[in-house]
XYZ file of C-alpha atoms in Angstrom:
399
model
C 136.911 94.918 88.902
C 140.404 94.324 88.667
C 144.008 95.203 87.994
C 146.037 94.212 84.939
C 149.599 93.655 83.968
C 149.712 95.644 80.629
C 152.526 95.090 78.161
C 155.116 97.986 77.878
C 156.886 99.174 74.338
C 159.972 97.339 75.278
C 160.508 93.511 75.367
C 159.552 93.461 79.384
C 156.632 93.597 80.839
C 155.385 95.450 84.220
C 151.897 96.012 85.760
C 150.431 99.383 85.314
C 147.042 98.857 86.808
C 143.767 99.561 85.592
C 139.930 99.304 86.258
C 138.338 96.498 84.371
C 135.226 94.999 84.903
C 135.601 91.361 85.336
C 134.382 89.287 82.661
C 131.585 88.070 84.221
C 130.099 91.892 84.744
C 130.723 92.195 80.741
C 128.789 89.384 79.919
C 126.131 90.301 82.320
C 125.912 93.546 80.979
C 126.105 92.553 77.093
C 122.840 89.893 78.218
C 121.481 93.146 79.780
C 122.095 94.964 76.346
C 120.316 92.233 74.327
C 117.344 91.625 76.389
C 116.833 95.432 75.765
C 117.035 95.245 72.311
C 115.263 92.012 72.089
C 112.358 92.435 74.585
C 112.141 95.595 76.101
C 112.625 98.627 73.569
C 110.482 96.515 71.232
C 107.418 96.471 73.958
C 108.221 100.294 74.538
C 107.541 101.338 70.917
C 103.883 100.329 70.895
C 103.338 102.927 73.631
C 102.674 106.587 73.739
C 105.687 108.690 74.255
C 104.812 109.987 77.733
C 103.933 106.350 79.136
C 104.548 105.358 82.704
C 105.038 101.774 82.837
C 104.004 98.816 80.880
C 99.813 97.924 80.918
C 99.293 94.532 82.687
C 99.160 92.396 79.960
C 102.672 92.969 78.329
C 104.726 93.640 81.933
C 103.377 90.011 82.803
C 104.920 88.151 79.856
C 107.946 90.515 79.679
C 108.844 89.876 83.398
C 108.613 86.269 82.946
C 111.062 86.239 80.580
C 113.408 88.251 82.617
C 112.965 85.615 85.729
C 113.946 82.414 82.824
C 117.071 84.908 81.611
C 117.702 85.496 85.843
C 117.278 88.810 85.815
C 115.192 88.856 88.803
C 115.278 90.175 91.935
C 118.775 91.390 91.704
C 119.298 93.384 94.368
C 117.981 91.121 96.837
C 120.891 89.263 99.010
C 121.078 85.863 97.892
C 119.721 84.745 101.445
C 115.796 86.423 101.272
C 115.758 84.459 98.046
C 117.050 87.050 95.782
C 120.075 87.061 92.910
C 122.639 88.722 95.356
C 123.782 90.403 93.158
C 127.221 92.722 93.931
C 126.619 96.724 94.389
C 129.089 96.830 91.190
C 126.840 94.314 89.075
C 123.554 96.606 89.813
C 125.143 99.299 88.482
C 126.473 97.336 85.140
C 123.055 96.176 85.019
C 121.440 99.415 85.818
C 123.138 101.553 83.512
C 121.792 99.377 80.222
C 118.586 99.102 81.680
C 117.810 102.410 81.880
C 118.531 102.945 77.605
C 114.445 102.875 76.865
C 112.599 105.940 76.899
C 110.932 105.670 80.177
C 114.287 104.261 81.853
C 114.746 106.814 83.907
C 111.901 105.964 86.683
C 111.007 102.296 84.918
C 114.469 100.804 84.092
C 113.738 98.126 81.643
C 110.308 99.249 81.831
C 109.876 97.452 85.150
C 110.894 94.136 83.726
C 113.798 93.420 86.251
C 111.264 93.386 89.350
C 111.562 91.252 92.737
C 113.200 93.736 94.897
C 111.506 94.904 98.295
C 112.629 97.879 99.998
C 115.784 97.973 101.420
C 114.756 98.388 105.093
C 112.624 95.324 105.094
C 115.778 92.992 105.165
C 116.094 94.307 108.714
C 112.272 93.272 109.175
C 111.151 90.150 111.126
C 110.721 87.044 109.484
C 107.002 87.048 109.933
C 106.582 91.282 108.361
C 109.171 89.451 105.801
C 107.458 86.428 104.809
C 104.082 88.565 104.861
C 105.091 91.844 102.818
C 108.573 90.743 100.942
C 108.008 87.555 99.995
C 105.481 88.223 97.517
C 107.769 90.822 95.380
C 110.813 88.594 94.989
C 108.451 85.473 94.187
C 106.849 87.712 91.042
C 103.532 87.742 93.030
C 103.061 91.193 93.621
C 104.748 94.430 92.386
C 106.676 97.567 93.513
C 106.250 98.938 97.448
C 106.473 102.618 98.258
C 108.756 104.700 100.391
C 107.127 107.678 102.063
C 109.685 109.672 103.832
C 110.188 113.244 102.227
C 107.686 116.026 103.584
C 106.289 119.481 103.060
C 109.415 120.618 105.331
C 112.080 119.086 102.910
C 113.773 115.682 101.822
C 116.868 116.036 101.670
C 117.376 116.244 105.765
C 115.235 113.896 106.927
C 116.256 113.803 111.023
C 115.191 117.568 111.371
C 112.734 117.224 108.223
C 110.427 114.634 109.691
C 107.277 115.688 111.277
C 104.983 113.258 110.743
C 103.795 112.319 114.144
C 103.316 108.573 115.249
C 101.914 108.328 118.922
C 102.062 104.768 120.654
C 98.418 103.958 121.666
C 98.190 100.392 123.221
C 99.312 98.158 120.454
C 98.852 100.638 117.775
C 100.760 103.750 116.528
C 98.389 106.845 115.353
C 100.030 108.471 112.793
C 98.917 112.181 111.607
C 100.561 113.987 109.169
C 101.866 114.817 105.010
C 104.570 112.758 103.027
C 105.722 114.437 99.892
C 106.991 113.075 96.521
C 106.037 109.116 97.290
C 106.390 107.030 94.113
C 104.405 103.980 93.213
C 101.818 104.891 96.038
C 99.037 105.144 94.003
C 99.416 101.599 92.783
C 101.389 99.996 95.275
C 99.743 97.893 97.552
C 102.025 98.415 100.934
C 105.009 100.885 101.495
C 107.521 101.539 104.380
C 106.875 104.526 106.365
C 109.574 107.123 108.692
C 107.660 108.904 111.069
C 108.936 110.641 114.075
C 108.116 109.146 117.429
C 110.877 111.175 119.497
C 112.292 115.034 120.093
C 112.290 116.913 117.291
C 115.323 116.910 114.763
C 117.009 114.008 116.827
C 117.874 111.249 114.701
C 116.796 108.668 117.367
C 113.974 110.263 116.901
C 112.180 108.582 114.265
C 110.571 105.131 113.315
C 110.056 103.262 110.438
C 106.532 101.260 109.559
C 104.904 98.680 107.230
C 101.913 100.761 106.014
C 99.118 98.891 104.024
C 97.724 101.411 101.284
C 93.826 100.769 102.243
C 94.206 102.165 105.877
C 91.020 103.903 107.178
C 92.619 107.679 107.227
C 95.298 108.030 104.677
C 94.307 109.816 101.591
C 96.595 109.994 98.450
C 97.322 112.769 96.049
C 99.055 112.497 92.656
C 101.347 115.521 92.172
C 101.738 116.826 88.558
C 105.445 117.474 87.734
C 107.578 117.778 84.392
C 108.263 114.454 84.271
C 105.867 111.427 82.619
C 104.701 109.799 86.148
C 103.440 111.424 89.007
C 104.206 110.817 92.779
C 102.108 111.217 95.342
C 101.506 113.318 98.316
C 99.931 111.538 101.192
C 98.058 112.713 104.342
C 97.479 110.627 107.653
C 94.530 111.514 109.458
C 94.367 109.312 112.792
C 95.667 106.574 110.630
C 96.050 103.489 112.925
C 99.137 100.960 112.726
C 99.834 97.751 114.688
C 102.708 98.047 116.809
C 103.631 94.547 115.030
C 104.248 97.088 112.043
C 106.890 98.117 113.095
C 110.486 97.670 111.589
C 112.869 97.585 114.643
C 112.980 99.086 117.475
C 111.313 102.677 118.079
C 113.772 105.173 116.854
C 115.930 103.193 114.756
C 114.220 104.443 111.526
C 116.690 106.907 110.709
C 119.659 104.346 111.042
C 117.744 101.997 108.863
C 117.200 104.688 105.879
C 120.893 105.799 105.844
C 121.661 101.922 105.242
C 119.605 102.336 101.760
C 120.065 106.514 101.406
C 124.371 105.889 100.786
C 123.867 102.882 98.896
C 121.205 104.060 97.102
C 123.260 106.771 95.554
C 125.506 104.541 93.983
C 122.554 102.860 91.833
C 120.796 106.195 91.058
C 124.157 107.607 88.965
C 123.926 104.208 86.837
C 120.637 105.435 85.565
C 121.257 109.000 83.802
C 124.570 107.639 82.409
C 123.165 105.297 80.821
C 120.694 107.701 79.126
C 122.889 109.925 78.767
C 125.467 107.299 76.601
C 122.648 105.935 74.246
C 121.634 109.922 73.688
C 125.043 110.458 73.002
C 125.509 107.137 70.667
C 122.229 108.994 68.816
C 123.601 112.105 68.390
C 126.943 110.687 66.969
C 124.775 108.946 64.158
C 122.607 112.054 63.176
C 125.458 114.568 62.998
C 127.656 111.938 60.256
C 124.427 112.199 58.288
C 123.381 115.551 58.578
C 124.627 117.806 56.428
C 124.632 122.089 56.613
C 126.287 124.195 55.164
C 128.385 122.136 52.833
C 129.494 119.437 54.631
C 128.327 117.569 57.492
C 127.705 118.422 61.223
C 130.892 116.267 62.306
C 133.068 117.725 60.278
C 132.153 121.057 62.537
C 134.355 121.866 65.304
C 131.809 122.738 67.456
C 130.392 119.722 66.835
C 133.422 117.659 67.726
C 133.879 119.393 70.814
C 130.571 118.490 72.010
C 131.238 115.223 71.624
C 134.807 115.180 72.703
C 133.401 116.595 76.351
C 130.709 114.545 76.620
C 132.587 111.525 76.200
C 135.400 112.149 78.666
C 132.256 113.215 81.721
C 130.551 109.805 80.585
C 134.098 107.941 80.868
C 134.885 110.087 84.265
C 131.056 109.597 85.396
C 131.307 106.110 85.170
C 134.418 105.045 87.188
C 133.593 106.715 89.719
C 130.820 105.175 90.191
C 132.309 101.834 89.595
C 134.908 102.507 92.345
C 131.968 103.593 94.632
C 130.460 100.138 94.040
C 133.733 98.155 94.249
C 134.290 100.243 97.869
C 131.290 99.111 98.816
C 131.173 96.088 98.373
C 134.361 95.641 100.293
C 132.399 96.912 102.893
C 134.360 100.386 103.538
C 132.645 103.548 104.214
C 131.131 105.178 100.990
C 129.476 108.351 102.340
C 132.191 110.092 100.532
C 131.991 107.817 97.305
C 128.267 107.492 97.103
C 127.801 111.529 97.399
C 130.718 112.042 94.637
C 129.428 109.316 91.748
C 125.826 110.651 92.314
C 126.361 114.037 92.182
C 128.998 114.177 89.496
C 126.967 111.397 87.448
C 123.724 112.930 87.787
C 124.908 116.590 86.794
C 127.095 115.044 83.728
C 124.597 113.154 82.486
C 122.262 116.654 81.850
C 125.268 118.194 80.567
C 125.799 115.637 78.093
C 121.915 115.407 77.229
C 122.080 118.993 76.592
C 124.569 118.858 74.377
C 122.844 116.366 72.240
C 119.442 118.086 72.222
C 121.285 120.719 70.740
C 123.102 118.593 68.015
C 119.747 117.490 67.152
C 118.382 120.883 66.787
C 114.499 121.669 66.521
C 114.356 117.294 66.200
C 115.526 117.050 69.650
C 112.782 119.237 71.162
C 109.951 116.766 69.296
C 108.439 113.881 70.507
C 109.120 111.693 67.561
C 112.364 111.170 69.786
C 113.199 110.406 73.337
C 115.651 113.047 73.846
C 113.532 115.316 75.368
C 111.616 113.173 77.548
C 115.113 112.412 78.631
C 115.776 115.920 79.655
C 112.968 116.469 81.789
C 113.676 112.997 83.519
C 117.263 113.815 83.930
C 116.265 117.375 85.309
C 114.688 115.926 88.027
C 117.540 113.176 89.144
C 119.635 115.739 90.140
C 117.290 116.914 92.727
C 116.376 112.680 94.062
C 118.317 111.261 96.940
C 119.448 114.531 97.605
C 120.413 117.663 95.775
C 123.655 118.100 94.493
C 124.242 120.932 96.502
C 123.169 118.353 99.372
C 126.218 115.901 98.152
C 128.355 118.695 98.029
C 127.260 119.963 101.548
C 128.104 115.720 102.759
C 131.759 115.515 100.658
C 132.771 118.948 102.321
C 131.692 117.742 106.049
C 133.394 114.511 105.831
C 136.596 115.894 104.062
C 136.434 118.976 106.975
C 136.477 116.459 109.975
């Protein structure tokens, strides 16, 4: 992002300064927009509407195209092996990735793999090489993260009761994890269980926990959306001490690091949804025609559209000045809470609006639209609430 010296009416000039993505984002993100159109949407359309993920057999060929285009591993720092790519280039990326109709939870349908979980960049070389590795080299697929419960997700230092006890060289953990994704097919995930006090933040540790562990039963949980996550209960379930990922009670410290910048990411998602829904809506209402004359020429209409445009427009800078603050490394509590709250909340505004200018054709499943809705219903509840982001702006604004 940068500033610009634009051109006044007069014969001088002077700067007036405005965001602009630096060429190199726009090309990334017009590649993006092509390999979508190209590879992706085409894949897509031979599934059933409610689909979660691509079968086997076309993710394979799809992904290796993505590695040849390198769009691989993106979010992975340049160092594990990964593209390294900036906080503001995931979110150019991730915002046209999500424009299929399962974007919302499989951007690109899962072509753009080779990401790990965050916390295992803090892991040792040897939990690295052993669990990581595999992901960004295309060898194996997604991990999980279990760390919401029964008691709640949104507060996870008081939240947390899942109970690991140090035996030996083993931890036995006994407990629930709510809302897991991926665990049903994953093969490993990262665990946050509490080893300390209750509702102390040093308090809780975080684990490398093989799927197949004698113990730990899984649960798919039916919800409104096209996927289900899992609920998962530990019953004695034995870990290695070499498991875990830092030292005992760093766990919460280590899932702040990819809570804040998570945020960031998560608003690229539903905007982009929310801007191909919108580009939809503008095409259907210049052809649609009601009483004697067409559905843009109604005021209503226009309005709609006038709206949505400006919360898309608003939605998406701040979420690009999130990204650009964090990548110069300053303190985005404030930003990450603000972009994912107002991004999420716009972005089912605008839907709305567009399910309505489609009328009883939005509500089908001949379209995407309302697929959309439920998926965007539920992103304003993931990484935290928006009453949650509003509780975390206040609080830091209040100190």
């Amino acid at each position: 992002m940068s500033v610009t010296a634009a051109p006044s009416s007069g014969s001088d000039t002077f700067p007036t300064g405005a965001w602009e993505l630096p060429d190199e984002f726009r090309m990334l993100a017009d590649t993006v927009r092509r390999f979508m159109e190209t590879e992706v949407r085409p894949l897509e359309d031979t599934l059933p509407h409610d689909a979660a993920g691509l079968p086997p057999e076309l993710l394979g060929p799809l992904q290796a195209k993505a590695r040849a285009a390198d769009l691989w591993a993106l979010q992975t720092p340049a160092e594990f092996g990964g593209a390294g790519l900036s906080v503001l280039g995931q979110v150019v990326i991730a915002e046209e990735a999500a424009k299929c109709r399962m974007g919302a939870f499989f951007p690109a349908c899962g072509a753009f793999g080779g990401n790990p979980p965050t916390v295992m960049f803090s892991a040792t070389k040897e939990q690295f090489e052993t669990y990581a590795r595999p992901i960004i080299e295309g060898r194996a697929g997604r991990a999980f993260t279990a760390i919401s419960e029964p008691s709640g997700g949104s507060d996870p230092a008081r939240a947390i009761r899942c109970r690991a006890e140090r035996d030996g060289d083993h931890y036995v953990i006994n407990g629930t994890k709510m809302w897991t994704t991926h665990a049903g097919t994953a093969a490993w995930g990262v665990l946050y269980a509490r080893t300390g006090e209750p509702g102390r933040r040093d308090g809780i540790t975080c684990f490398i926990l093989p799927n197949d562990v004698e113990g730990l039963t899984k649960f798919p949980i039916d919800v409104m959306t096209s996927y289900a996550p899992y609920e998962l209960h530990f019953d004695n379930v034995r870990i290695p001490v070499a498991n875990r990922i830092g030292e005992e009670g760093q766990g919460f410290r280590l899932a702040s690091q990819f809570l804040v910048s998570g945020r960031i990411a998560y608003a690229a998602g539903p905007i982009g949804i929310a801007q191909q829904a919108l580009g939809m809506a503008i095409d259907w209402v210049k052809q649609r025609e009601v009483f004697g004359s067409r559905l843009a020429d109604k005021q209503g209409i226009q309005w709609m559209i006038a709206d949505s445009e400006v919360e898309l427009r608003a939605a998406r800078l701040l979420m690009y000045q999130a990204a650009w603050n964090a990548d110069l490394g300053k303190d985005v509590r404030v930003d990450s809470s603000v972009c994912k709250m107002y991004g999420t909340e716009a972005a089912y505004r605008v839907l709305d609006r567009c399910v309505q200018m489609f009328g009883a054709l939005g509500l089908s499943k001949e379209m995407p639209l309302e697929r959309w809705f439920r998926d965007l219903r539920v992103k304003r509840l993931g990484e935290g609430a928006s009453e949650v982001q509003k509780m975390i702006i206040a609080r830091e604004l209040l100190r």
